[in-house]
mmCIF file of C-alpha atoms and ligand atoms in Angstrom:
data_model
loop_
_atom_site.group_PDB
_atom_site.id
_atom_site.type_symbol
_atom_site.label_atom_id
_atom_site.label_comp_id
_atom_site.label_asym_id
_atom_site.label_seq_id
_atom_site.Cartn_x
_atom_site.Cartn_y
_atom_site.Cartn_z
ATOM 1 C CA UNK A 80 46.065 -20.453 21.782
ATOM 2 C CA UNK A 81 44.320 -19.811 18.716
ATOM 3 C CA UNK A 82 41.684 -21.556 19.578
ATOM 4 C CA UNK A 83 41.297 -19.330 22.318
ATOM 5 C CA UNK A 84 41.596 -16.325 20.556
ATOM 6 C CA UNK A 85 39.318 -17.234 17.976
ATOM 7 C CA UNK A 86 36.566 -18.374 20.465
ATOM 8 C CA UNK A 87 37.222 -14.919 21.903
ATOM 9 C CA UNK A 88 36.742 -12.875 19.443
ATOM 10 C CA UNK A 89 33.755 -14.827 18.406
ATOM 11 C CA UNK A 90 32.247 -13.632 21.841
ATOM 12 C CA UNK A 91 32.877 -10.241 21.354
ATOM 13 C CA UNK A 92 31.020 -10.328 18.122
ATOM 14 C CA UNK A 93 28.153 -12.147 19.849
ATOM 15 C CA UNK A 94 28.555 -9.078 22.539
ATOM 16 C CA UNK A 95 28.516 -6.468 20.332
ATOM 17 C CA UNK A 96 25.620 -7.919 17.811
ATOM 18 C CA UNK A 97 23.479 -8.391 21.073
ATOM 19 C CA UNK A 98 24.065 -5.115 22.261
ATOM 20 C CA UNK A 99 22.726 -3.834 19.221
ATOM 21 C CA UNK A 100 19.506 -5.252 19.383
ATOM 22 C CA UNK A 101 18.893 -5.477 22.987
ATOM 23 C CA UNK A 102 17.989 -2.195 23.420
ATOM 24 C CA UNK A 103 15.829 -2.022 20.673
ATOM 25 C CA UNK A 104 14.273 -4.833 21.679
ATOM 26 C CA UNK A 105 13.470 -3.597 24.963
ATOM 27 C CA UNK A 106 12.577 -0.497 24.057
ATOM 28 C CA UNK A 107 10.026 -1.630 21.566
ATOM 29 C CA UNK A 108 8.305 -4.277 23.948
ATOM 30 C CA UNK A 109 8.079 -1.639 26.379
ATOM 31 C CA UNK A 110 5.797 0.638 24.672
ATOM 32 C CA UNK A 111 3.307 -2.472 24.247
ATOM 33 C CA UNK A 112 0.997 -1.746 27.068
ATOM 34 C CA UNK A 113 -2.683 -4.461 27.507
ATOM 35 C CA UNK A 114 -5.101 -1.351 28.039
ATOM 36 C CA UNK A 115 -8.460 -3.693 26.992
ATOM 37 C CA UNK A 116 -8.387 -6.191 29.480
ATOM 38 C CA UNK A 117 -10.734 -8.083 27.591
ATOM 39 C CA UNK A 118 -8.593 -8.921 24.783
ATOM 40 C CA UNK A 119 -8.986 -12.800 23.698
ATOM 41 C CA UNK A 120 -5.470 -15.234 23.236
ATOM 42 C CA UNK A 121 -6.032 -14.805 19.616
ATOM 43 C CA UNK A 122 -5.896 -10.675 19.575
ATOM 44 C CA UNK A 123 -2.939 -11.012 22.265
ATOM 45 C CA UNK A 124 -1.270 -13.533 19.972
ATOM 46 C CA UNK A 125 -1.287 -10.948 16.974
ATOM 47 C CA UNK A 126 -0.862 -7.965 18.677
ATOM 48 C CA UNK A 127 2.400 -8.801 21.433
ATOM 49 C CA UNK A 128 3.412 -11.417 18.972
ATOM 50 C CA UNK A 129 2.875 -10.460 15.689
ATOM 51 C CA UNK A 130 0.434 -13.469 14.623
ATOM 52 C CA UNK A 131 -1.636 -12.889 12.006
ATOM 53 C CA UNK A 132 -5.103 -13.955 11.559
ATOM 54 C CA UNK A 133 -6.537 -16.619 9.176
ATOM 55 C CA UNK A 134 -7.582 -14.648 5.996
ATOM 56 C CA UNK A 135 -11.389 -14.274 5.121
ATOM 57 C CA UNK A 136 -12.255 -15.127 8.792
ATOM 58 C CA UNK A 137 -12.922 -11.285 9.748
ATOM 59 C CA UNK A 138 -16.276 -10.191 9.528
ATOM 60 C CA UNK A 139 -14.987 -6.479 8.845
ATOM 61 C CA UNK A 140 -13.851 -7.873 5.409
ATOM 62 C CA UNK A 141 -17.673 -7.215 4.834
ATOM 63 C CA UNK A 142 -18.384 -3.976 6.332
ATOM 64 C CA UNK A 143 -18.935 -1.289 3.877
ATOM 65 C CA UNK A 144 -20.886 1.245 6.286
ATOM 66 C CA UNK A 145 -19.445 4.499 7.060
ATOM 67 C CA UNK A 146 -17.848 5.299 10.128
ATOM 68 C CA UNK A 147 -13.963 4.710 11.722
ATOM 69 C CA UNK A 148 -11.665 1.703 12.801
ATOM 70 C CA UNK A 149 -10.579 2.146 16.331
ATOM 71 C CA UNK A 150 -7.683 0.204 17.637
ATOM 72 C CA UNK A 151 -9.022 -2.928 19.389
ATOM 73 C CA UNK A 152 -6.663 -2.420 22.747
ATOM 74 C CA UNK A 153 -6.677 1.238 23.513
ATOM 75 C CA UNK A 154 -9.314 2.454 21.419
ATOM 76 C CA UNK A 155 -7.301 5.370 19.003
ATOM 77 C CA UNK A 156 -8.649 6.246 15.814
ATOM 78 C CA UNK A 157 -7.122 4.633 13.279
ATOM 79 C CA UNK A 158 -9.048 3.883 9.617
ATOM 80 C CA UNK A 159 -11.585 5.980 7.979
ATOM 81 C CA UNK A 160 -13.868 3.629 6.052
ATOM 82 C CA UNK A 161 -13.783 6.252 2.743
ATOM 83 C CA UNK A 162 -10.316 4.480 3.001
ATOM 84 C CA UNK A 163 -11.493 0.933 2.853
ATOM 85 C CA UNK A 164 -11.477 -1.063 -0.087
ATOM 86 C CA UNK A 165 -12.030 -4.783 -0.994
ATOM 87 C CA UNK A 166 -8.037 -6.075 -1.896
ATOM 88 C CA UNK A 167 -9.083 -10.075 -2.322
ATOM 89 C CA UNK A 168 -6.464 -10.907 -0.370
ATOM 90 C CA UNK A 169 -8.895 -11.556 2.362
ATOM 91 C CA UNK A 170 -8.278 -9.043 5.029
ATOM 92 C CA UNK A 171 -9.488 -5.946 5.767
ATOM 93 C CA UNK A 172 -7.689 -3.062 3.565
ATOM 94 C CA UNK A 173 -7.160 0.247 3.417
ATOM 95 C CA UNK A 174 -5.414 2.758 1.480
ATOM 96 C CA UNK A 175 -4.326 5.150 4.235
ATOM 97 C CA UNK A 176 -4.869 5.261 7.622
ATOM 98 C CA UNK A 177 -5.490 8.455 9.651
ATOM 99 C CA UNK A 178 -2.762 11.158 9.762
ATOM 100 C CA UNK A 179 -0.427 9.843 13.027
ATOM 101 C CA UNK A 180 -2.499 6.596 13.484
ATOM 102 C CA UNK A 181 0.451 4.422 13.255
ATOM 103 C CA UNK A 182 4.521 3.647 13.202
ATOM 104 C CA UNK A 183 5.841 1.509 11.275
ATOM 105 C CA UNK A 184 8.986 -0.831 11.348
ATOM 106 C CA UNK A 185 11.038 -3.440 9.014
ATOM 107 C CA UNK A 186 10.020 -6.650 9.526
ATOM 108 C CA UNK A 187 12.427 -9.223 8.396
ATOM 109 C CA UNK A 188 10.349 -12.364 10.191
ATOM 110 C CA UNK A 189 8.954 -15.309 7.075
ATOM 111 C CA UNK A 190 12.387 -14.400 5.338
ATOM 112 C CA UNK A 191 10.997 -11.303 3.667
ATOM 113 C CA UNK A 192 11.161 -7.633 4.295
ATOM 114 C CA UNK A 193 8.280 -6.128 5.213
ATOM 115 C CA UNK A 194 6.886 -2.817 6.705
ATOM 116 C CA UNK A 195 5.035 -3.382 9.708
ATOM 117 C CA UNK A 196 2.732 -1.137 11.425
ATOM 118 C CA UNK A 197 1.855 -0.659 15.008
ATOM 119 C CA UNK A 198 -0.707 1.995 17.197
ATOM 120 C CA UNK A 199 1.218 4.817 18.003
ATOM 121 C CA UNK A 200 -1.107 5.381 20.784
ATOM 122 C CA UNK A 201 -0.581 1.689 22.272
ATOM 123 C CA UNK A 202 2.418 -0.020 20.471
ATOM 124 C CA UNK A 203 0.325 -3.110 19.547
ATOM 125 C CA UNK A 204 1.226 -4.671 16.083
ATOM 126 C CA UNK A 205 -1.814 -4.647 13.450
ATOM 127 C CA UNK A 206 -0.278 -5.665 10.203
ATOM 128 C CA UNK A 207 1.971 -4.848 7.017
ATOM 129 C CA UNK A 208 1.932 -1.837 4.711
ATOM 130 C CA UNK A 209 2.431 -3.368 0.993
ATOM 131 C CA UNK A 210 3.286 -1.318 -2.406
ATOM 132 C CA UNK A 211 1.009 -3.168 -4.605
ATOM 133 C CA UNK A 212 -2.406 -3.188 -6.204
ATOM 134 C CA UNK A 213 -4.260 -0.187 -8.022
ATOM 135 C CA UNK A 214 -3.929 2.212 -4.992
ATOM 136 C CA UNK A 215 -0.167 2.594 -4.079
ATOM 137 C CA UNK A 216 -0.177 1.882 -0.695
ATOM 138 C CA UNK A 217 -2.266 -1.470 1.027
ATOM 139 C CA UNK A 218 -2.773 -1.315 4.768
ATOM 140 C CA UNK A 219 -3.206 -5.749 5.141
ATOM 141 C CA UNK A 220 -4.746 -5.407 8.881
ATOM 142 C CA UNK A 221 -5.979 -7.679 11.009
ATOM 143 C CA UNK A 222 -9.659 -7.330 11.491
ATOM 144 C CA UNK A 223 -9.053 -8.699 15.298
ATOM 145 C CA UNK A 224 -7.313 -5.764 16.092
ATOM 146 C CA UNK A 225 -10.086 -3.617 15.372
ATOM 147 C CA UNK A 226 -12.967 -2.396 16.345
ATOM 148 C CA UNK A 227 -15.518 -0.631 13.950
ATOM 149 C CA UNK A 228 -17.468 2.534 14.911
ATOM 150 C CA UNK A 229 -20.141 3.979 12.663
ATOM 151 C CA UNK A 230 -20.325 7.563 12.481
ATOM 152 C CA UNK A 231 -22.759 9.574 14.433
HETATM 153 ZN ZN1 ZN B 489 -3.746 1.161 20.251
#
């Protein structure tokens, strides 16, 4: 009997935990949409998956020219270059992004806490917001889900 009882309340908090984060869950995944059909297995892996690309393999780590960073899958605005600066850490980085460009979320994945960002257009993940370095806020994005624009 207590067995039982124990095993029974253990499933009601395995109910009630999963209940919490089921919706969430599904609500989040649902505003993920694939509007670039062209997307490769490595974007998709990053953006529906949160993968994150091999640093100093961007060629955006390089571009210094003026003009705006779309998003990759639905094409929003999302990084001014004035905003782009060279962080070292290997991917691209910016100090701010565009008033509205993003949402963010805690990401507790690798055993850290992190603030992750994703399109508010699309819902696809593009990277972490850190606190450090000179400037107070570091946009670490993955130059895959990007696409750079110059200005006309
Ligand atoms: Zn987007």
């Amino acid at each position: 009997m207590k067995i039982y009882r124990r095993n029974f309340f253990k499933l009601i908090g395995i109910s009630i935990f999963s209940s919490f984060l089921l919706p969430y869950k599904l609500l989040y995944s649902a505003t993920k949409k694939i509007i670039n059909l062209d997307l490769s297995d490595k974007q998709k892996s990053i953006m529906f998956d949160e993968a994150t690309e091999r640093p100093y393999s961007s060629p955006l780590n390089h571009e210094k020219r003026n003009g705006f960073f779309h998003c990759a899958n639905c094409g929003a605005k999302l990084f001014s270059s004035k905003a782009k600066f060279d962080s070292g850490t290997g991917w691209p980085s910016f100090t701010e992004s565009l008033p509205g460009a993003f949402k963010t979320k805690i990401d507790y994945s690798l055993g850290m806490k992190r603030i992750e960002y994703h399109c508010a257009n699309c819902g696809v993940h593009h990277g972490h917001v850190f606190a450090d370095g000179l400037q107070k806020k570091r946009f670490c994005s993955n130059g895959l889900c990007l696409i750079f624009k110059l200005e006309n």
